[in-house]
CSV table of C-alpha atoms and ligand atoms in Angstrom, one decimal:
chain,number,residue,atom,x,y,z
A,1,MET,CA,22.6,-95.0,-203.0
A,2,GLY,CA,21.4,-94.3,-199.1
A,3,LYS,CA,22.4,-91.0,-199.3
A,4,LEU,CA,19.8,-89.3,-200.6
A,5,GLN,CA,17.3,-87.5,-197.6
A,6,ASP,CA,14.1,-88.1,-199.4
A,7,GLN,CA,14.4,-91.7,-200.8
A,8,ALA,CA,11.6,-91.1,-202.6
A,9,LEU,CA,13.3,-89.0,-205.2
A,10,LEU,CA,15.0,-92.3,-206.5
A,11,LYS,CA,12.4,-93.2,-208.8
A,12,HIS,CA,12.5,-96.5,-211.3
A,13,SER,CA,10.4,-96.3,-214.1
A,14,SER,CA,8.9,-94.1,-216.7
A,15,TYR,CA,6.2,-91.5,-215.9
A,16,TRP,CA,2.7,-90.8,-217.8
A,17,GLN,CA,-0.6,-90.0,-217.5
A,18,GLY,CA,0.5,-88.9,-213.6
A,19,ASN,CA,1.7,-92.9,-212.9
A,20,TRP,CA,4.8,-94.5,-212.8
A,21,GLN,CA,4.5,-97.2,-215.7
A,22,SER,CA,6.2,-100.5,-215.5
A,23,ALA,CA,7.8,-102.6,-218.4
A,24,GLU,CA,9.1,-105.7,-219.1
A,25,ARG,CA,12.7,-105.1,-219.2
A,26,SER,CA,15.2,-102.9,-217.1
A,27,PHE,CA,18.2,-101.8,-217.3
A,28,ASN,CA,21.2,-100.1,-215.0
A,29,VAL,CA,22.4,-96.6,-214.3
A,30,THR,CA,26.1,-96.3,-213.2
A,31,ASN,CA,27.9,-94.1,-211.6
A,32,PRO,CA,30.8,-92.9,-214.0
A,33,ALA,CA,33.3,-92.0,-211.6
A,34,ASN,CA,33.2,-95.7,-210.2
A,35,GLY,CA,31.4,-98.3,-211.8
A,36,GLU,CA,28.9,-98.8,-209.4
A,37,ILE,CA,25.3,-99.5,-210.1
A,38,ILE,CA,23.2,-96.6,-208.9
A,39,GLY,CA,19.6,-97.6,-210.2
A,40,THR,CA,17.8,-100.1,-212.3
A,41,VAL,CA,15.1,-98.1,-214.3
A,42,ALA,CA,12.2,-99.9,-216.3
A,43,ASP,CA,13.1,-99.7,-219.8
A,44,ALA,CA,10.2,-98.0,-221.9
A,45,THR,CA,9.2,-99.4,-225.6
A,46,ALA,CA,7.8,-97.7,-228.5
A,47,ALA,CA,4.4,-98.7,-227.5
A,48,ASP,CA,5.2,-97.0,-224.2
A,49,ALA,CA,6.2,-94.0,-225.8
A,50,GLU,CA,2.9,-94.1,-227.9
A,51,LYS,CA,0.9,-93.8,-224.6
A,52,ALA,CA,2.7,-91.3,-223.1
A,53,VAL,CA,1.6,-89.3,-226.2
A,54,ALA,CA,-2.0,-90.3,-225.7
A,55,ALA,CA,-1.6,-89.0,-222.3
A,56,ALA,CA,-0.2,-85.5,-223.4
A,57,ASP,CA,-2.7,-85.7,-226.0
A,58,THR,CA,-5.7,-86.0,-223.9
A,59,ALA,CA,-4.1,-83.4,-221.3
A,60,LEU,CA,-3.8,-80.7,-223.6
A,61,SER,CA,-7.2,-78.7,-224.0
A,62,ASP,CA,-7.2,-78.4,-220.1
A,63,TRP,CA,-4.1,-77.4,-219.7
A,64,ALA,CA,-4.0,-74.8,-222.9
A,65,ALA,CA,-7.6,-73.4,-221.4
A,66,ARG,CA,-6.3,-72.4,-218.2
A,67,PRO,CA,-5.6,-68.6,-217.4
A,68,ALA,CA,-1.7,-68.1,-218.1
A,69,ALA,CA,-1.4,-67.3,-214.3
A,70,GLU,CA,-2.6,-70.7,-213.2
A,71,ARG,CA,-0.1,-72.4,-214.9
A,72,ALA,CA,2.7,-70.1,-213.5
A,73,LYS,CA,1.6,-71.2,-210.0
A,74,PHE,CA,2.3,-74.7,-210.8
A,75,LEU,CA,5.8,-73.8,-212.5
A,76,MET,CA,6.8,-71.7,-209.5
A,77,ARG,CA,5.7,-74.6,-206.9
A,78,TRP,CA,7.5,-77.0,-209.1
A,79,GLN,CA,10.6,-74.7,-209.1
A,80,GLN,CA,10.6,-74.3,-205.2
A,81,LEU,CA,10.4,-78.1,-205.0
A,82,MET,CA,13.4,-78.2,-207.0
A,83,LEU,CA,15.3,-75.7,-205.0
A,84,GLN,CA,14.0,-77.6,-201.6
A,85,HIS,CA,15.2,-80.7,-202.9
A,86,GLN,CA,18.6,-78.9,-204.2
A,87,ASP,CA,20.9,-81.4,-202.7
A,88,ASP,CA,19.1,-84.5,-203.4
A,89,LEU,CA,18.8,-83.7,-206.9
A,90,GLY,CA,22.5,-82.4,-206.9
A,91,LEU,CA,23.6,-85.5,-205.6
A,92,LEU,CA,21.5,-87.8,-207.8
A,93,LEU,CA,23.2,-85.8,-210.8
A,94,THR,CA,26.8,-86.3,-209.7
A,95,LEU,CA,25.9,-90.2,-209.3
A,96,GLU,CA,24.8,-90.5,-212.6
A,97,GLN,CA,26.7,-87.9,-214.8
A,98,GLY,CA,29.7,-87.2,-212.7
A,99,LYS,CA,29.9,-83.5,-212.8
A,100,PRO,CA,31.5,-82.4,-209.6
A,101,LEU,CA,28.8,-81.8,-206.6
A,102,ALA,CA,29.0,-77.9,-206.6
A,103,GLU,CA,28.6,-77.7,-210.1
A,104,ALA,CA,25.3,-80.3,-210.4
A,105,LYS,CA,23.7,-78.2,-207.7
A,106,GLY,CA,24.2,-75.0,-209.3
A,107,GLU,CA,22.6,-77.0,-212.5
A,108,ILE,CA,19.9,-77.2,-210.4
A,109,ALA,CA,19.6,-74.1,-209.6
A,110,TYR,CA,20.0,-72.9,-213.2
A,111,GLY,CA,17.3,-75.5,-214.2
A,112,ALA,CA,14.9,-74.0,-211.5
A,113,SER,CA,15.5,-70.7,-212.8
A,114,TYR,CA,14.2,-71.3,-216.4
A,115,LEU,CA,10.6,-72.3,-214.4
A,116,GLU,CA,10.7,-69.3,-212.8
A,117,TRP,CA,11.4,-67.4,-215.7
A,118,PHE,CA,9.0,-68.8,-217.8
A,119,ALA,CA,6.3,-69.0,-215.0
A,120,GLU,CA,6.4,-64.9,-215.3
A,121,GLU,CA,6.7,-64.6,-219.2
A,122,ALA,CA,3.6,-67.2,-219.0
A,123,LYS,CA,1.8,-63.8,-218.2
A,124,ARG,CA,3.4,-61.8,-220.8
A,125,VAL,CA,2.2,-63.7,-224.0
A,126,TYR,CA,0.8,-60.2,-225.8
A,127,GLY,CA,-0.9,-60.4,-228.9
A,128,ASP,CA,-1.4,-57.6,-231.2
A,129,THR,CA,-4.2,-55.3,-233.3
A,130,ILE,CA,-3.1,-54.1,-236.7
A,131,PRO,CA,-4.9,-51.2,-238.7
A,132,ALA,CA,-7.6,-52.9,-241.3
A,133,LYS,CA,-7.7,-51.4,-244.7
A,134,SER,CA,-11.3,-50.6,-243.8
A,135,ASN,CA,-13.5,-49.2,-241.6
A,136,ASP,CA,-15.7,-52.2,-241.2
A,137,GLN,CA,-12.8,-54.6,-240.2
A,138,ARG,CA,-10.5,-55.4,-237.3
A,139,ILE,CA,-7.2,-57.3,-237.5
A,140,ILE,CA,-6.0,-59.0,-234.3
A,141,VAL,CA,-3.0,-61.3,-233.6
A,142,ILE,CA,-3.1,-63.9,-230.7
A,143,LYS,CA,-0.7,-66.3,-229.6
A,144,GLN,CA,-2.0,-69.9,-228.8
A,145,PRO,CA,0.1,-73.1,-227.7
A,146,VAL,CA,1.6,-75.3,-230.2
A,147,GLY,CA,-0.1,-78.4,-228.6
A,148,VAL,CA,1.7,-81.7,-227.6
A,149,VAL,CA,5.4,-80.8,-227.5
A,150,ALA,CA,8.1,-84.1,-227.7
A,151,ALA,CA,11.9,-83.6,-226.5
A,152,ILE,CA,14.7,-85.5,-226.4
A,153,THR,CA,17.6,-84.3,-223.8
A,154,PRO,CA,21.3,-85.2,-223.8
A,155,TRP,CA,23.3,-86.5,-220.6
A,156,ASN,CA,25.7,-83.6,-220.1
A,157,PHE,CA,22.9,-81.6,-218.4
A,158,PRO,CA,20.4,-84.1,-217.2
A,159,ASN,CA,18.3,-81.3,-215.0
A,160,ALA,CA,18.6,-78.1,-217.1
A,161,MET,CA,17.7,-79.2,-220.5
A,162,ILE,CA,14.5,-80.9,-219.5
A,163,ALA,CA,13.9,-77.8,-217.7
A,164,ARG,CA,13.9,-74.9,-219.7
A,165,LYS,CA,12.1,-77.1,-222.5
A,166,ALA,CA,9.3,-78.2,-220.5
A,167,ALA,CA,9.3,-74.5,-218.6
A,168,ALA,CA,8.5,-72.7,-221.9
A,169,ALA,CA,6.3,-75.3,-223.3
A,170,LEU,CA,4.2,-75.6,-219.8
A,171,ALA,CA,4.0,-72.0,-219.8
A,172,ALA,CA,2.8,-71.7,-223.2
A,173,GLY,CA,-0.2,-74.0,-222.7
A,174,CYS,CA,1.6,-77.1,-224.2
A,175,THR,CA,1.6,-80.5,-222.6
A,176,PHE,CA,5.3,-82.3,-222.8
A,177,VAL,CA,7.0,-85.6,-223.1
A,178,VAL,CA,10.7,-85.8,-222.7
A,179,LYS,CA,12.8,-88.6,-223.7
A,180,PRO,CA,15.9,-88.3,-221.4
A,181,ALA,CA,19.3,-89.9,-221.9
A,182,GLN,CA,19.4,-93.3,-221.2
A,183,LEU,CA,22.9,-92.8,-219.2
A,184,THR,CA,21.1,-90.0,-217.0
A,185,PRO,CA,17.3,-90.8,-216.5
A,186,LEU,CA,17.0,-90.4,-212.5
A,187,SER,CA,17.3,-86.9,-212.7
A,188,ALA,CA,14.5,-86.6,-215.4
A,189,LEU,CA,12.4,-88.9,-212.5
A,190,ALA,CA,13.0,-86.8,-210.0
A,191,MET,CA,12.1,-84.2,-211.9
A,192,ALA,CA,8.7,-86.2,-212.5
A,193,GLU,CA,8.2,-87.1,-209.1
A,194,LEU,CA,8.5,-83.4,-208.0
A,195,ALA,CA,6.2,-82.0,-210.7
A,196,ASP,CA,3.9,-84.5,-209.3
A,197,ARG,CA,4.1,-83.0,-205.9
A,198,ALA,CA,3.6,-79.8,-207.6
A,199,GLY,CA,0.1,-80.4,-208.7
A,200,ILE,CA,0.9,-80.3,-212.3
A,201,PRO,CA,-2.3,-82.2,-213.5
A,202,ALA,CA,-1.8,-85.8,-215.1
A,203,GLY,CA,-0.7,-85.8,-218.6
A,204,VAL,CA,0.9,-82.7,-218.7
A,205,PHE,CA,4.5,-83.4,-217.9
A,206,ASN,CA,5.5,-87.1,-219.0
A,207,VAL,CA,8.9,-88.9,-219.2
A,208,VAL,CA,9.6,-91.9,-220.7
A,209,VAL,CA,13.2,-93.6,-220.3
A,210,SER,CA,14.3,-95.9,-222.5
A,211,THR,CA,17.4,-97.8,-223.9
A,212,ASP,CA,15.7,-97.8,-227.6
A,213,ALA,CA,16.4,-94.3,-228.7
A,214,LYS,CA,15.3,-95.0,-231.9
A,215,ALA,CA,12.1,-96.5,-231.3
A,216,ILE,CA,11.3,-93.7,-228.9
A,217,GLY,CA,12.3,-91.3,-230.9
A,218,LYS,CA,10.9,-92.5,-234.1
A,219,VAL,CA,7.3,-92.0,-232.2
A,220,LEU,CA,8.1,-88.8,-231.2
A,221,THR,CA,9.3,-87.4,-234.5
A,222,GLU,CA,6.5,-89.3,-236.4
A,223,ASP,CA,3.5,-89.1,-234.3
A,224,PRO,CA,0.9,-86.8,-235.5
A,225,ARG,CA,-0.2,-86.1,-232.5
A,226,VAL,CA,3.0,-84.4,-231.5
A,227,ALA,CA,2.9,-80.8,-233.0
A,228,LYS,CA,6.5,-79.7,-231.8
A,229,PHE,CA,9.8,-81.4,-231.5
A,230,SER,CA,12.6,-80.1,-229.4
A,231,PHE,CA,16.1,-82.1,-229.3
A,232,THR,CA,19.7,-81.4,-227.8
A,233,GLY,CA,22.3,-83.1,-228.9
A,234,SER,CA,24.7,-84.0,-231.8
A,235,THR,CA,24.5,-82.6,-235.3
A,236,LYS,CA,24.5,-86.0,-236.6
A,237,ILE,CA,21.3,-87.4,-234.6
A,238,GLY,CA,19.5,-84.0,-235.0
A,239,LYS,CA,19.6,-83.7,-238.9
A,240,GLN,CA,18.1,-87.7,-238.6
A,241,LEU,CA,15.5,-86.2,-236.4
A,242,ALA,CA,14.6,-83.5,-238.5
A,243,LYS,CA,14.0,-85.4,-241.5
A,244,GLN,CA,12.0,-87.5,-239.3
A,245,CYS,CA,9.6,-84.5,-238.0
A,246,ALA,CA,9.4,-83.4,-242.1
A,247,GLY,CA,6.5,-86.2,-242.6
A,248,THR,CA,4.2,-84.5,-240.5
A,249,VAL,CA,5.5,-80.8,-240.7
A,250,LYS,CA,6.4,-80.4,-237.4
A,251,ARG,CA,7.6,-77.1,-235.8
A,252,VAL,CA,11.1,-78.0,-234.8
A,253,SER,CA,13.9,-76.8,-232.2
A,254,LEU,CA,17.6,-78.1,-232.2
A,255,GLU,CA,20.2,-77.0,-230.1
A,256,LEU,CA,23.1,-78.8,-231.5
A,257,GLY,CA,27.1,-79.3,-231.6
A,258,GLY,CA,29.3,-76.6,-231.2
A,259,ASN,CA,33.1,-75.5,-232.0
A,260,ALA,CA,33.1,-72.6,-229.7
A,261,PRO,CA,36.6,-70.4,-230.8
A,262,PHE,CA,37.9,-68.4,-227.6
A,263,LEU,CA,39.7,-65.6,-229.0
A,264,VAL,CA,42.4,-63.8,-226.9
A,265,PHE,CA,43.8,-60.0,-228.6
A,266,ALA,CA,46.5,-58.8,-227.5
A,267,ASP,CA,44.8,-55.8,-225.8
A,268,ALA,CA,43.1,-58.4,-223.7
A,269,ASP,CA,43.1,-58.6,-219.8
A,270,LEU,CA,45.3,-61.8,-219.9
A,271,ASP,CA,44.6,-62.7,-216.3
A,272,ALA,CA,40.4,-62.3,-217.0
A,273,ALA,CA,40.9,-64.3,-220.3
A,274,VAL,CA,42.7,-67.3,-218.4
A,275,ASP,CA,39.7,-66.8,-215.6
A,276,GLY,CA,37.5,-66.8,-218.6
A,277,LEU,CA,38.9,-69.9,-220.5
A,278,MET,CA,39.0,-72.2,-217.4
A,279,ALA,CA,35.4,-71.5,-216.6
A,280,SER,CA,34.3,-72.0,-220.4
A,281,LYS,CA,36.7,-74.7,-221.1
A,282,PHE,CA,36.3,-77.1,-217.6
A,283,ARG,CA,32.8,-76.5,-216.9
A,284,ASN,CA,31.2,-80.5,-216.9
A,285,ALA,CA,34.9,-81.5,-217.8
A,286,GLY,CA,34.5,-79.9,-221.2
A,287,GLN,CA,31.6,-81.7,-221.9
A,288,THR,CA,29.4,-78.9,-222.8
A,289,CYS,CA,28.0,-77.6,-226.2
A,290,VAL,CA,29.1,-74.3,-225.6
A,291,CYS,CA,32.3,-75.3,-224.1
A,292,THR,CA,35.5,-73.6,-225.6
A,293,ASN,CA,36.8,-76.3,-228.3
A,294,ARG,CA,39.7,-73.9,-229.9
A,295,VAL,CA,41.8,-71.4,-228.3
A,296,LEU,CA,43.0,-68.5,-230.4
A,297,VAL,CA,46.0,-66.6,-229.1
A,298,ALA,CA,47.6,-63.3,-230.5
A,299,GLU,CA,50.8,-64.5,-231.4
A,300,ASN,CA,52.7,-61.5,-229.4
A,301,VAL,CA,50.8,-62.9,-226.0
A,302,LEU,CA,50.8,-66.3,-226.7
A,303,ASP,CA,53.9,-67.2,-224.5
A,304,GLU,CA,52.8,-65.0,-221.6
A,305,PHE,CA,48.8,-66.4,-221.8
A,306,THR,CA,50.1,-70.2,-222.0
A,307,THR,CA,52.2,-69.7,-218.7
A,308,LYS,CA,49.6,-68.2,-217.0
A,309,LEU,CA,47.1,-70.6,-218.5
A,310,GLN,CA,49.2,-73.6,-217.2
A,311,GLN,CA,49.9,-72.2,-213.5
A,312,ALA,CA,45.3,-72.1,-213.5
A,313,ILE,CA,45.5,-75.7,-214.7
A,314,SER,CA,48.0,-77.5,-212.5
A,315,LYS,CA,45.6,-76.2,-209.4
A,316,LEU,CA,42.8,-78.2,-210.7
A,317,LYS,CA,41.5,-81.5,-208.9
A,318,ILE,CA,40.6,-84.3,-210.4
A,319,GLY,CA,38.6,-87.2,-208.7
A,320,ASP,CA,34.9,-88.2,-207.9
A,321,GLY,CA,32.3,-85.5,-208.2
A,322,THR,CA,31.0,-86.6,-204.6
A,323,TYR,CA,34.5,-85.5,-202.7
A,324,ASP,CA,35.2,-82.3,-201.6
A,325,GLU,CA,36.7,-79.6,-203.8
A,326,VAL,CA,36.9,-81.2,-206.6
A,327,ASP,CA,36.8,-79.6,-209.9
A,328,ILE,CA,36.7,-81.8,-212.8
A,329,GLY,CA,34.8,-85.5,-212.6
A,330,PRO,CA,35.1,-88.2,-215.0
A,331,LEU,CA,33.8,-88.7,-218.6
A,332,ILE,CA,31.0,-90.1,-219.3
A,333,ASN,CA,31.8,-93.3,-220.6
A,334,THR,CA,34.4,-95.2,-222.5
A,335,GLU,CA,33.9,-94.0,-225.6
A,336,ALA,CA,33.9,-90.6,-224.4
A,337,CYS,CA,37.9,-91.4,-223.0
A,338,THR,CA,38.9,-92.8,-226.4
A,339,LYS,CA,37.5,-90.0,-228.8
A,340,VAL,CA,39.8,-87.6,-226.6
A,341,ASP,CA,42.5,-90.4,-226.9
A,342,GLU,CA,42.2,-90.2,-230.6
A,343,LEU,CA,41.8,-86.8,-231.5
A,344,ILE,CA,44.8,-86.1,-229.1
A,345,SER,CA,47.0,-88.6,-230.8
A,346,THR,CA,45.8,-87.3,-234.3
A,347,ALA,CA,46.7,-84.1,-233.3
A,348,VAL,CA,50.1,-85.0,-232.1
A,349,THR,CA,51.2,-86.7,-235.3
A,350,GLN,CA,49.9,-83.8,-237.6
A,351,GLY,CA,52.6,-81.5,-235.7
A,352,ALA,CA,50.9,-80.3,-232.7
A,353,GLN,CA,52.8,-80.3,-228.9
A,354,LEU,CA,51.3,-81.9,-225.7
A,355,LYS,CA,52.1,-79.6,-223.0
A,356,CYS,CA,50.4,-81.7,-220.3
A,357,GLY,CA,47.8,-84.3,-219.8
A,358,GLY,CA,47.0,-86.3,-222.7
A,359,LYS,CA,46.0,-89.3,-221.0
A,360,ARG,CA,43.7,-90.7,-218.5
A,361,GLN,CA,44.5,-90.8,-214.3
A,362,SER,CA,45.0,-94.3,-214.4
A,363,ASP,CA,44.3,-97.1,-217.5
A,364,ASN,CA,40.8,-98.0,-216.5
A,365,SER,CA,39.7,-94.7,-214.8
A,366,LEU,CA,37.3,-92.2,-216.9
A,367,PHE,CA,39.3,-89.4,-215.4
A,368,TYR,CA,40.8,-87.5,-218.2
A,369,LEU,CA,43.8,-85.3,-217.1
A,370,PRO,CA,43.3,-81.4,-218.1
A,371,THR,CA,45.4,-81.5,-221.0
A,372,VAL,CA,47.0,-78.5,-222.9
A,373,LEU,CA,48.3,-79.0,-226.8
A,374,SER,CA,50.2,-76.1,-228.5
A,375,LYS,CA,50.8,-75.7,-232.4
A,376,VAL,CA,47.3,-77.0,-233.4
A,377,THR,CA,45.9,-76.0,-236.6
A,378,ASN,CA,42.3,-75.0,-237.6
A,379,GLN,CA,42.7,-78.1,-240.1
A,380,MET,CA,43.4,-80.1,-237.5
A,381,ASP,CA,40.5,-83.0,-236.4
A,382,ILE,CA,40.7,-81.4,-232.6
A,383,ALA,CA,39.9,-78.3,-234.3
A,384,GLN,CA,36.8,-79.1,-236.3
A,385,GLN,CA,35.3,-81.8,-234.2
A,386,GLU,CA,33.6,-81.5,-230.9
A,387,ILE,CA,36.2,-82.5,-228.5
A,388,PHE,CA,33.7,-83.0,-225.2
A,389,GLY,CA,36.9,-83.2,-223.1
A,390,PRO,CA,39.2,-81.1,-220.9
A,391,VAL,CA,41.2,-80.3,-224.0
A,392,VAL,CA,42.6,-76.8,-224.5
A,393,ALA,CA,43.7,-76.7,-228.3
A,394,LEU,CA,45.8,-73.6,-228.8
A,395,GLN,CA,46.4,-71.7,-231.9
A,396,SER,CA,48.0,-68.5,-232.7
A,397,PHE,CA,47.1,-65.7,-235.2
A,398,SER,CA,48.5,-62.6,-236.7
A,399,ASP,CA,46.0,-59.9,-236.8
A,400,GLU,CA,42.2,-59.4,-236.2
A,401,THR,CA,41.4,-60.0,-239.8
A,402,GLN,CA,43.3,-63.6,-239.5
A,403,ALA,CA,41.4,-64.5,-236.1
A,404,ILE,CA,37.8,-63.7,-237.3
A,405,GLN,CA,38.4,-65.9,-240.4
A,406,LEU,CA,39.9,-68.7,-238.5
A,407,ALA,CA,37.2,-68.6,-235.6
A,408,ASN,CA,34.4,-68.7,-238.7
A,409,ALA,CA,36.2,-71.6,-240.7
A,410,THR,CA,33.6,-74.7,-239.1
A,411,GLU,CA,30.4,-75.5,-240.2
A,412,PHE,CA,29.2,-74.9,-236.3
A,413,GLY,CA,27.9,-71.9,-234.8
A,414,LEU,CA,27.0,-72.0,-231.4
A,415,ALA,CA,29.0,-69.8,-229.1
A,416,ALA,CA,32.0,-67.9,-229.4
A,417,TYR,CA,34.2,-66.1,-227.0
A,418,PHE,CA,36.8,-63.2,-227.0
A,419,TYR,CA,38.7,-60.7,-224.8
A,420,SER,CA,39.7,-57.4,-225.6
A,421,ARG,CA,39.6,-54.0,-224.0
A,422,ASP,CA,39.5,-51.9,-227.0
A,423,ILE,CA,35.8,-50.9,-227.8
A,424,GLY,CA,35.8,-50.5,-231.6
A,425,ARG,CA,37.6,-53.9,-231.7
A,426,ILE,CA,34.7,-55.2,-229.6
A,427,TRP,CA,31.9,-54.0,-231.6
A,428,ARG,CA,33.7,-55.2,-235.0
A,429,VAL,CA,34.7,-58.9,-233.7
A,430,ALA,CA,31.1,-59.4,-232.0
A,431,GLU,CA,29.3,-58.6,-235.3
A,432,ALA,CA,31.5,-60.7,-237.7
A,433,LEU,CA,31.5,-63.9,-235.7
A,434,GLN,CA,29.0,-66.3,-237.4
A,435,TYR,CA,27.7,-67.5,-233.7
A,436,GLY,CA,24.2,-67.6,-231.9
A,437,MET,CA,26.0,-66.4,-228.6
A,438,VAL,CA,28.6,-64.4,-228.1
A,439,GLY,CA,30.6,-64.0,-224.6
A,440,ILE,CA,32.8,-60.6,-224.9
A,441,ASN,CA,35.4,-60.8,-221.6
A,442,GLU,CA,32.9,-63.3,-220.4
A,443,GLY,CA,33.5,-67.2,-220.1
A,444,MET,CA,29.8,-68.4,-219.3
A,445,VAL,CA,27.1,-67.3,-221.3
A,446,SER,CA,23.9,-69.1,-220.2
A,447,ASN,CA,21.3,-68.0,-217.8
A,448,PRO,CA,17.4,-67.8,-218.5
A,449,THR,CA,17.2,-64.4,-219.5
A,450,ALA,CA,18.8,-64.7,-222.4
A,451,PRO,CA,18.6,-66.6,-225.8
A,452,PHE,CA,20.1,-69.8,-226.2
A,453,GLY,CA,20.6,-71.0,-229.3
A,454,GLY,CA,23.0,-71.5,-232.7
A,455,VAL,CA,23.4,-70.6,-236.3
A,456,LYS,CA,24.6,-72.5,-239.1
A,457,GLN,CA,24.8,-76.5,-238.3
A,458,SER,CA,24.3,-75.6,-234.5
A,459,GLY,CA,20.6,-75.8,-235.2
A,460,TYR,CA,17.8,-72.9,-234.9
A,461,GLY,CA,15.3,-71.9,-232.3
A,462,ARG,CA,15.8,-69.9,-229.1
A,463,GLU,CA,15.5,-71.0,-225.7
A,464,GLY,CA,15.1,-68.9,-222.7
A,465,SER,CA,14.5,-65.2,-222.5
A,466,LYS,CA,11.5,-63.3,-224.0
A,467,TYR,CA,11.7,-65.0,-227.3
A,468,GLY,CA,11.8,-68.8,-225.8
A,469,LEU,CA,7.9,-68.9,-226.0
A,470,ASP,CA,8.1,-68.3,-229.7
A,471,ASP,CA,9.0,-71.7,-230.4
A,472,TYR,CA,6.0,-72.8,-228.5
A,473,MET,CA,3.3,-70.7,-229.9
A,474,ASP,CA,1.4,-70.5,-233.0
A,475,ILE,CA,0.3,-67.0,-234.1
A,476,LYS,CA,-3.4,-66.8,-235.0
A,477,TYR,CA,-4.7,-63.7,-237.1
A,478,LEU,CA,-8.1,-63.0,-236.9
A,479,CYS,CA,-10.1,-61.0,-239.2
A,480,LEU,CA,-13.3,-59.2,-237.3
A,481,GLY,CA,-15.3,-57.9,-240.4
A,482,GLY,CA,-19.1,-56.2,-240.8
A,483,LEU,CA,-18.3,-53.7,-238.4
A,484,ASP,CA,-20.1,-51.1,-240.9
A,485,LYS,CA,-23.3,-49.8,-239.4
B,1,SIN,C1,24.5,-77.5,-223.8
B,1,SIN,O1,25.8,-77.7,-223.2
B,1,SIN,O2,24.1,-78.3,-224.3
B,1,SIN,C2,24.0,-76.6,-222.8
B,1,SIN,C3,24.7,-75.8,-222.0
B,1,SIN,C4,24.4,-75.1,-221.0
B,1,SIN,O3,23.0,-74.8,-221.0
B,1,SIN,O4,25.0,-73.9,-221.0
């Protein structure tokens, strides 16, 4: 781990109350590309999480009382530091998560863009005046920070998922405690180091790293000092955490699993559709919640589309993300590879055809070969579960009605994509898809100006955009009376 230009970005313990905190036990962070240990980190306990919450609670009144423009300056300083250290942060992210370096640096820029966006939005928290029923009253609406925010974030975006929650929370005037995934804590700790350098006051941004997700999760969801809880992760865990939040009636935002359909209509530009699918499917080796999970192609263009797709896939370079020109890094761990193996073999047993890939590069590695399966049906597990791997599962449809019906036949509703050049169809399909985000002739929908979030069992709440602050603010109505002479 000698390659960072700024070695001080490699931290080894949790951060709260503006200090790096030790713990009795520690755990190793490993590189999924080669199994090497890249860092050892102090393993925080539930009691530590309580201290972090206490720090956030103590810092709250001062932070909330600062003018929005002042909070914005802190966020902008943090954003600039993230960009200044983009190379180091990107390398750290690749080493602990596996995604190719260019993608990792892209994630740093993506995370930083939320800091910039919400620094700007902080200054635009407008209230309202409402015509009163009588002349001796005025009705005014103001918005106030909800209070202490706690978050649990996933390993697939170790920087950006923290940045987009923390940026909105801090901009709104909330303080923040995050538990990052235990597989990828180093990026979170590097962010804390830069928050510290940006001068963000003690207790405003806190990071608790731990292998005891259950115990830390219990504190963050049940402590009455936490007013709002935000989670990105699986639907199963999200449901459990939401239940835990019910006891103290916390505000909750959940960005959960997806099962994105990618529809290719006969009138689509097939080359553009292949490009869009490559971006949507193979980003982070297929390990994103918005990754395409099912590819539905009009039956009369299926063969042509499949040929073009296989040509594009044959050019993908798989390997250690720190090597030049790698497109696909390793999956995160052995369990992830086993899950992909099982989904593929079950699909084949059920009648799907393996056209390429379908296995790891070598027996013990975590590099999974880009895979294409044809003749998939919507009833198969591979079409109903999140694959989280580089597998294209191809289905066909006969007409628009069937395409929409198949696309919506899932309990999830995060992202969907479709390709068509027919303007009438574009409106019909966009409105009929039961998803929070729809890419139309576009395979990448994520950016800070847009509301990211799902419907159905993919969760609720929106991150980014002008709506993103709402999740972190309470509306207060003031009734000013006694104004008659
Ligand atoms: C996710 O996979 O949870 C987030 C992906 C994104 O922000 O684009």
